[in-house]
Amino acid sequence: MALEKIEYDASHCQRCSTCKWSHIWEIKSHRFARNCPSIWYGVYDAYAAQGKNDIATGLLKGEIDWNTSRDKLLEIIYRCPLCAACDINCKRIMDLDIIGVLDALREEACEKGYGPLPQHKEFIQSIMNYDNVWKQPRTRRANWAKKLDVKDLSKKGEKAEVLYYVGCTYAYKPGMETVPQGTARIMKKAGIDFGILGAKEVCCGGIADNVGDKKSFEEIADKNLKMFEEVGAKTIVTNCPGCFMTFSEKYARYLKKDTKDLPYVVKHSTVYIDELIQQGKLTFKKNIPLRVTYHDPCHLARRGEPYKHWEGKRIQWGLTDPPRELNRGVNGNYEQPRNILKAIPGVNLVEMERIKEYAWCCGSGAGSKSAYPDFALAVSKERIEEAEATGASAIVSACPWCEANLSDGIDASGSKMKVLDIIDLVEQALEG
């Protein structure tokens, strides 16, 4: 039973409501003080982390019955982007693994045969049939790379120092191919020896894990781990924060080892580009007069910390045997994208009130956009209002899901803001 492994965390909630707000020291105004999209939208306490802790405890004790409450339980469990804002805020005062509770509730739903939701099953079936979430032929996976003369490491005899993993959305979604194309040109400009997996690139499987389908996730993970070993991938660079977190955190959790002990190092493109700038391999030449604000993608930011595996006994109030080091969100990838923006001549970076580990989620993560589009759109519009309050003319991010949902929020609200991918800005600034 998935819930048994998180009984301590669910039952030791103190109902302090810290999971609903940014930490008091981080709040700049009442208007942008909330941090949990689920309860902000759903209002009732069941949608907050403390409410979900009560649900998990109730299910464990038999006080809540799946058969009589199934539809509502599934809505509460899945209308959540798993952004981990609640988890980070809880850990300011407690030692509870809230994101573990949220994951376990979804895993429990799948074990009972009630989950994942139909919209999520569609994605997973697509991965199993086509190796991508978009029901697209494998042969189209590397269409973005035509005329770029990029190595295909899946072909016999091809080797490279860096594996560039593109991901399903950047590879297939119309209009987003500019990001992998720009990334490839940037790495060429820096003199990097890199290659791709071409038509043999397989979805990371993060969505399967996010919705609780552990069996499918492990099957996909095994396929990718085998491919990485076959091509000798020691350094993997990816643009998608979801892929980044899956390869660094989810695969480490699955293999029961620390991220640092994985047979490869995975870096998000912003981290890699920041390193190239620091090494003097990239120099910005073009002035771009633009006032921007930056949106932290959850999987790159507070959920982008290296995973530290632990097995042992929970005792009480932070005491464990053996001692356990918790992920508190402080070691996410926050500064690298900001370093890049600050290095571009003419770009003026202004910050929103909720940033870094306290950033407001875009609303589309963990299958929430596909199953609950109205929720995802409302959360996006809230972020756009916060971005507009800075006086910026554009919101910059580094995630295809964030950018797509924020764009939907702009269209729905009638905002004049633009959404830009940081890779597009980098390539533009390198011209001249």
Coordinates of C-alpha atoms in Angstrom, one line a residue:
M1 CA 0.0 0.0 0.0
A2 CA 1.6 3.2 -1.2
L3 CA 0.3 5.3 1.7
E4 CA 1.9 3.2 4.4
K5 CA 5.4 4.5 3.6
I6 CA 4.3 8.1 4.3
E7 CA 2.1 7.5 7.4
Y8 CA 4.5 9.4 9.6
D9 CA 4.5 12.5 7.4
A10 CA 0.7 12.6 6.9
S11 CA -0.1 11.9 10.6
H12 CA 2.3 14.4 12.0
C13 CA 0.9 17.5 10.3
Q14 CA 0.3 20.3 12.9
R15 CA -2.3 22.1 10.7
C16 CA -0.3 25.3 11.0
S17 CA -1.3 26.5 7.4
T18 CA 2.3 27.2 6.5
C19 CA 1.7 25.1 3.4
K20 CA -0.8 27.7 2.0
W21 CA 1.4 30.8 2.1
S22 CA 4.9 32.1 1.3
H23 CA 7.0 32.1 4.4
I24 CA 6.3 35.2 6.5
W25 CA 9.8 36.6 6.0
E26 CA 9.5 36.3 2.2
I27 CA 6.1 38.0 1.8
K28 CA 6.3 41.4 0.1
S29 CA 2.5 42.2 0.0
H30 CA -0.8 40.6 0.8
R31 CA -1.8 40.6 -2.8
F32 CA 1.0 38.1 -3.7
A33 CA 1.3 36.3 -0.4
R34 CA -0.3 32.9 -1.3
N35 CA 1.9 30.1 -2.5
C36 CA -0.4 27.1 -3.1
P37 CA -2.3 27.2 -6.4
S38 CA -4.6 24.3 -5.4
I39 CA -6.2 25.9 -2.3
W40 CA -6.0 29.3 -3.9
Y41 CA -8.3 27.9 -6.6
G42 CA -10.2 25.3 -4.7
V43 CA -10.7 27.4 -1.5
Y44 CA -11.5 24.5 0.8
D45 CA -8.9 23.1 3.1
A46 CA -9.0 19.6 1.4
Y47 CA -7.0 21.1 -1.5
A48 CA -4.2 22.3 0.8
A49 CA -1.3 20.0 1.8
Q50 CA -2.7 19.8 5.3
G51 CA -6.1 18.7 3.9
K52 CA -4.3 16.0 1.8
N53 CA -2.4 14.8 4.8
D54 CA -5.8 14.3 6.5
I55 CA -7.1 12.5 3.5
A56 CA -4.1 10.2 3.4
T57 CA -4.5 9.5 7.2
G58 CA -8.2 8.9 6.7
L59 CA -7.6 6.4 3.9
L60 CA -5.0 4.6 6.1
K61 CA -7.4 4.3 9.0
G62 CA -10.4 3.4 7.0
E63 CA -12.2 6.6 7.9
I64 CA -12.5 7.6 4.3
D65 CA -13.8 5.2 1.7
W66 CA -12.7 5.3 -2.0
N67 CA -15.9 3.8 -3.2
T68 CA -18.2 6.5 -1.7
S69 CA -15.8 9.5 -2.3
R70 CA -13.9 8.4 -5.4
D71 CA -14.7 11.3 -7.8
K72 CA -14.0 14.0 -5.2
L73 CA -10.9 12.3 -4.0
L74 CA -9.5 12.0 -7.5
E75 CA -10.2 15.7 -8.2
I76 CA -8.4 16.8 -5.0
I77 CA -5.5 14.5 -5.6
Y78 CA -5.0 15.4 -9.3
R79 CA -6.0 19.0 -9.4
C80 CA -2.5 19.9 -8.2
P81 CA 0.6 20.8 -10.2
L82 CA 2.9 19.1 -7.7
C83 CA 4.9 22.3 -7.6
A84 CA 6.2 21.6 -4.1
A85 CA 5.6 25.1 -2.7
C86 CA 3.8 23.5 0.2
D87 CA 6.7 21.1 0.8
I88 CA 9.3 23.9 0.9
N89 CA 7.3 26.0 3.2
C90 CA 6.5 23.1 5.6
K91 CA 10.2 22.4 5.8
R92 CA 10.9 25.9 7.2
I93 CA 9.4 24.7 10.5
M94 CA 8.9 20.9 10.2
D95 CA 10.6 17.8 8.8
L96 CA 7.7 16.4 6.8
D97 CA 8.0 15.1 3.3
I98 CA 4.8 16.6 1.9
I99 CA 5.7 16.0 -1.8
G100 CA 6.1 12.3 -0.8
V101 CA 2.5 12.4 0.5
L102 CA 1.2 13.9 -2.7
D103 CA 3.0 11.3 -4.8
A104 CA 1.8 8.5 -2.6
L105 CA -1.8 9.5 -2.9
R106 CA -1.5 9.3 -6.7
E107 CA 0.3 6.0 -6.5
E108 CA -2.4 4.7 -4.2
A109 CA -5.1 5.8 -6.7
C110 CA -3.3 3.8 -9.5
E111 CA -2.8 0.8 -7.3
K112 CA -6.6 0.7 -6.6
G113 CA -7.3 1.0 -10.3
Y114 CA -8.9 4.5 -10.0
G115 CA -6.0 6.4 -11.5
P116 CA -4.5 7.8 -13.5
L117 CA -7.2 10.0 -15.1
P118 CA -8.3 9.3 -18.7
Q119 CA -6.4 12.4 -19.9
H120 CA -3.2 11.1 -18.3
K121 CA -3.7 7.6 -19.6
E122 CA -3.7 9.0 -23.1
F123 CA -0.2 10.5 -22.6
I124 CA 1.2 7.3 -21.1
Q125 CA -0.3 5.2 -23.9
S126 CA 1.3 7.5 -26.4
I127 CA 4.7 7.1 -24.7
M128 CA 4.4 3.3 -24.8
N129 CA 3.3 3.3 -28.5
Y130 CA 5.4 6.2 -29.9
D131 CA 8.1 7.0 -27.3
N132 CA 6.6 10.5 -27.0
V133 CA 3.6 12.2 -25.4
W134 CA 2.3 13.7 -28.6
K135 CA 1.3 10.6 -30.6
Q136 CA 3.9 11.5 -33.2
P137 CA 6.0 9.1 -35.4
R138 CA 9.4 8.4 -34.0
T139 CA 10.9 9.3 -37.4
R140 CA 9.9 12.9 -36.8
R141 CA 11.7 13.2 -33.5
A142 CA 14.9 14.8 -35.0
N143 CA 13.2 16.9 -37.7
W144 CA 14.2 20.0 -35.9
A145 CA 17.9 19.1 -36.5
K146 CA 17.7 19.0 -40.3
K147 CA 20.4 21.0 -42.0
L148 CA 22.2 21.6 -38.6
D149 CA 24.8 18.8 -39.1
V150 CA 24.3 17.3 -35.6
K151 CA 25.8 13.9 -34.7
D152 CA 23.3 11.1 -34.1
L153 CA 24.9 9.1 -31.2
S154 CA 22.5 6.2 -31.7
K155 CA 24.3 5.4 -34.9
K156 CA 27.2 2.9 -34.8
G157 CA 30.6 4.6 -34.4
E158 CA 29.3 8.0 -33.4
K159 CA 30.7 9.5 -30.2
A160 CA 30.6 12.8 -28.4
E161 CA 31.5 14.4 -25.1
V162 CA 27.9 15.7 -24.5
L163 CA 24.5 14.1 -25.1
Y164 CA 22.0 16.8 -26.0
Y165 CA 18.6 15.4 -25.0
V166 CA 15.8 17.4 -26.6
G167 CA 12.6 16.0 -25.1
C168 CA 9.2 15.4 -26.5
T169 CA 7.7 18.9 -26.5
Y170 CA 10.6 20.8 -28.0
A171 CA 11.0 18.1 -30.6
Y172 CA 7.4 17.9 -31.7
K173 CA 5.4 21.0 -30.7
P174 CA 5.0 23.4 -33.6
G175 CA 6.8 26.7 -32.9
M176 CA 9.0 25.4 -30.2
E177 CA 11.7 23.9 -32.5
T178 CA 13.5 27.2 -32.3
V179 CA 14.7 26.3 -28.8
P180 CA 16.6 23.1 -29.7
Q181 CA 17.8 24.7 -32.9
G182 CA 19.1 27.7 -31.0
T183 CA 20.7 25.4 -28.3
A184 CA 22.5 23.4 -31.0
R185 CA 23.9 26.6 -32.6
I186 CA 24.9 27.9 -29.3
M187 CA 26.9 24.8 -28.4
K188 CA 28.5 24.8 -31.9
K189 CA 29.5 28.4 -31.3
A190 CA 31.1 27.4 -28.0
G191 CA 33.0 24.5 -29.7
I192 CA 31.2 21.8 -27.8
D193 CA 31.5 18.2 -29.1
F194 CA 27.8 17.0 -28.7
G195 CA 25.3 14.7 -30.3
I196 CA 21.6 13.7 -30.1
L197 CA 19.8 10.4 -30.1
G198 CA 17.8 11.2 -33.2
A199 CA 14.8 9.0 -33.8
K200 CA 15.8 6.8 -30.9
E201 CA 15.3 9.4 -28.2
V202 CA 12.7 8.2 -25.8
C203 CA 10.4 10.3 -23.5
C204 CA 11.9 10.7 -20.0
G205 CA 8.7 9.2 -18.5
G206 CA 8.4 11.9 -15.9
I207 CA 4.6 12.4 -16.6
A208 CA 4.0 8.7 -15.7
D209 CA 5.7 9.1 -12.4
N210 CA 3.9 12.4 -11.7
V211 CA 0.5 10.8 -12.1
G212 CA 1.3 7.7 -10.0
D213 CA 1.9 5.1 -12.7
K214 CA 5.1 3.7 -11.3
K215 CA 5.1 0.6 -13.4
S216 CA 5.1 2.5 -16.7
F217 CA 7.6 5.0 -15.3
E218 CA 10.1 2.2 -14.3
E219 CA 9.8 0.6 -17.8
I220 CA 10.5 3.9 -19.5
A221 CA 13.4 4.7 -17.1
D222 CA 15.0 1.3 -17.8
K223 CA 14.8 2.0 -21.5
N224 CA 16.5 5.3 -21.1
L225 CA 19.2 4.1 -18.7
K226 CA 20.1 1.4 -21.1
M227 CA 20.3 3.9 -24.0
F228 CA 22.5 6.2 -22.0
E229 CA 24.9 3.4 -21.2
E230 CA 25.0 2.2 -24.8
V231 CA 26.0 5.6 -26.1
G232 CA 28.4 6.3 -23.2
A233 CA 26.6 9.4 -22.0
K234 CA 28.5 11.0 -19.2
T235 CA 27.2 14.5 -19.5
I236 CA 23.6 15.1 -20.6
V237 CA 22.2 18.6 -21.4
T238 CA 18.5 19.2 -21.7
N239 CA 16.3 22.3 -22.1
C240 CA 13.2 20.8 -20.4
P241 CA 13.1 21.2 -16.6
G242 CA 10.8 18.1 -16.5
C243 CA 13.4 16.0 -18.3
F244 CA 16.2 17.5 -16.1
M245 CA 14.4 16.7 -12.9
T246 CA 13.4 13.2 -14.1
F247 CA 16.9 12.2 -15.1
S248 CA 18.5 13.7 -11.9
E249 CA 16.0 13.2 -9.2
K250 CA 13.4 10.6 -10.3
Y251 CA 15.9 8.1 -11.8
A252 CA 18.1 8.5 -8.7
R253 CA 15.1 7.8 -6.4
Y254 CA 14.2 4.8 -8.6
L255 CA 17.8 3.4 -8.4
K256 CA 17.9 4.2 -4.7
K257 CA 21.1 6.2 -4.9
D258 CA 22.2 9.9 -4.7
T259 CA 22.0 12.0 -7.8
K260 CA 25.8 12.4 -7.5
D261 CA 26.2 8.7 -7.8
L262 CA 24.4 8.3 -11.1
P263 CA 26.5 7.1 -14.1
Y264 CA 26.0 10.5 -15.8
V265 CA 25.7 14.2 -14.9
V266 CA 22.6 16.0 -16.2
K267 CA 22.6 19.8 -16.6
H268 CA 19.8 22.0 -17.7
S269 CA 20.7 24.2 -20.6
T270 CA 20.7 27.4 -18.5
V271 CA 23.2 25.8 -16.1
Y272 CA 25.4 24.7 -19.0
I273 CA 25.3 28.0 -20.8
D274 CA 26.1 29.9 -17.6
E275 CA 29.2 27.7 -17.3
L276 CA 30.2 28.4 -20.9
I277 CA 29.9 32.1 -20.3
Q278 CA 32.0 31.9 -17.1
Q279 CA 34.6 29.9 -19.1
G280 CA 34.7 32.6 -21.8
K281 CA 33.4 30.3 -24.5
L282 CA 30.4 32.5 -25.1
T283 CA 30.4 36.3 -25.4
F284 CA 27.4 38.5 -25.9
K285 CA 27.8 41.2 -28.5
K286 CA 24.4 42.5 -29.3
N287 CA 22.5 45.0 -27.1
I288 CA 18.9 44.0 -26.4
P289 CA 17.1 46.9 -24.8
L290 CA 14.4 45.0 -22.9
R291 CA 12.9 45.1 -19.4
V292 CA 12.1 41.5 -18.4
T293 CA 11.1 39.5 -15.4
Y294 CA 12.0 35.8 -14.9
H295 CA 9.6 32.9 -14.0
D296 CA 11.2 30.0 -12.1
P297 CA 10.1 26.7 -13.5
C298 CA 9.3 24.4 -10.5
H299 CA 11.2 21.4 -11.8
L300 CA 14.3 23.5 -12.4
A301 CA 14.0 25.6 -9.2
R302 CA 12.7 24.3 -5.9
R303 CA 12.4 20.7 -7.3
G304 CA 15.7 20.9 -9.1
E305 CA 17.9 20.0 -6.1
P306 CA 20.1 16.9 -6.3
Y307 CA 18.4 13.9 -4.7
K308 CA 19.9 12.4 -1.5
H309 CA 18.7 8.9 -0.9
W310 CA 17.8 7.8 2.6
E311 CA 16.4 4.7 4.2
G312 CA 16.0 4.4 7.9
K313 CA 13.7 5.0 10.8
R314 CA 11.7 8.2 11.5
I315 CA 11.8 9.0 15.2
Q316 CA 10.2 12.3 16.0
W317 CA 10.5 16.0 15.1
G318 CA 13.4 15.8 12.7
L319 CA 15.2 13.0 14.4
T320 CA 16.1 10.0 12.2
D321 CA 18.2 6.9 12.4
P322 CA 20.5 7.3 10.5
P323 CA 20.6 11.1 10.2
R324 CA 18.7 12.4 7.1
E325 CA 19.5 15.5 5.0
L326 CA 16.3 17.0 3.6
N327 CA 15.8 18.7 0.3
R328 CA 14.6 22.2 1.3
G329 CA 14.6 23.8 -2.1
V330 CA 17.4 26.2 -1.4
N331 CA 19.8 24.4 -3.7
G332 CA 17.7 24.6 -6.9
N333 CA 18.9 26.2 -10.1
Y334 CA 18.0 29.8 -9.4
E335 CA 21.0 32.0 -10.2
Q336 CA 22.2 30.5 -13.5
P337 CA 19.3 31.8 -15.6
R338 CA 19.5 35.1 -13.9
N339 CA 23.2 35.3 -14.5
I340 CA 22.6 34.8 -18.2
L341 CA 19.9 37.5 -18.3
K342 CA 22.2 40.0 -16.4
A343 CA 25.1 39.2 -18.8
I344 CA 23.1 40.2 -21.9
P345 CA 23.8 43.9 -22.7
G346 CA 20.7 46.1 -22.5
V347 CA 18.5 43.5 -20.6
N348 CA 17.0 44.9 -17.4
L349 CA 15.9 42.1 -15.1
V350 CA 13.2 43.1 -12.6
E351 CA 11.9 40.5 -10.1
M352 CA 8.4 39.5 -9.2
E353 CA 7.5 39.2 -5.5
R354 CA 7.3 35.4 -5.5
I355 CA 10.6 34.0 -6.8
K356 CA 13.1 31.2 -6.5
E357 CA 11.9 28.6 -3.9
Y358 CA 8.8 30.7 -3.2
A359 CA 7.9 31.2 -6.9
W360 CA 4.2 30.9 -8.0
C361 CA 3.8 27.9 -10.2
C362 CA 2.6 28.4 -13.8
G363 CA -0.2 25.9 -13.2
S364 CA 0.4 23.3 -15.9
G365 CA 2.6 20.7 -14.1
A366 CA 2.0 17.0 -13.3
G367 CA -0.9 16.6 -15.7
S368 CA -3.0 19.4 -14.2
K369 CA -3.4 21.3 -17.5
S370 CA -4.6 18.3 -19.4
A371 CA -7.1 17.2 -16.8
Y372 CA -8.1 20.6 -15.4
P373 CA -7.5 23.3 -18.0
D374 CA -9.6 25.9 -16.3
F375 CA -7.5 25.5 -13.1
A376 CA -4.2 25.8 -15.1
L377 CA -5.4 28.9 -16.9
A378 CA -6.5 30.6 -13.7
V379 CA -3.1 29.9 -12.1
S380 CA -1.4 31.2 -15.2
K381 CA -3.4 34.5 -15.2
E382 CA -2.4 35.0 -11.5
R383 CA 1.3 34.8 -12.5
I384 CA 0.8 37.2 -15.4
E385 CA -0.7 39.8 -13.1
E386 CA 2.3 39.4 -10.8
A387 CA 4.6 39.8 -13.8
E388 CA 2.7 42.9 -15.0
A389 CA 3.1 44.5 -11.6
T390 CA 6.9 44.7 -12.2
G391 CA 6.6 46.9 -15.2
A392 CA 8.3 44.4 -17.4
S393 CA 7.3 44.0 -21.0
A394 CA 8.2 40.3 -21.2
I395 CA 8.3 37.3 -19.0
V396 CA 11.2 35.0 -19.6
S397 CA 11.4 31.3 -18.7
A398 CA 13.2 28.1 -19.6
C399 CA 10.4 25.5 -19.7
P400 CA 8.1 24.6 -22.6
W401 CA 5.2 23.8 -20.3
C402 CA 5.5 27.1 -18.4
E403 CA 5.8 29.1 -21.6
A404 CA 2.8 27.5 -23.2
N405 CA 0.6 28.0 -20.2
L406 CA 1.8 31.5 -19.5
S407 CA 1.0 32.3 -23.2
D408 CA -2.5 31.0 -22.7
G409 CA -2.8 33.2 -19.6
I410 CA -1.8 36.2 -21.6
D411 CA -4.2 35.5 -24.4
A412 CA -7.1 34.9 -21.9
S413 CA -6.4 38.1 -19.9
G414 CA -5.7 40.4 -22.8
S415 CA -2.3 41.3 -21.4
K416 CA 0.3 42.9 -23.7
M417 CA 3.2 41.0 -22.2
K418 CA 5.3 38.7 -24.2
V419 CA 6.6 35.2 -23.2
L420 CA 10.2 34.6 -24.2
D421 CA 12.4 31.5 -23.9
I422 CA 15.8 32.3 -22.5
I423 CA 17.5 30.4 -25.3
D424 CA 16.0 32.7 -27.9
L425 CA 17.4 35.7 -26.1
V426 CA 20.8 34.1 -25.7
E427 CA 21.1 33.3 -29.4
Q428 CA 19.9 36.8 -30.3
A429 CA 22.5 38.4 -28.0
L430 CA 25.3 36.3 -29.5
E431 CA 24.7 37.8 -33.0
G432 CA 26.6 40.7 -34.2

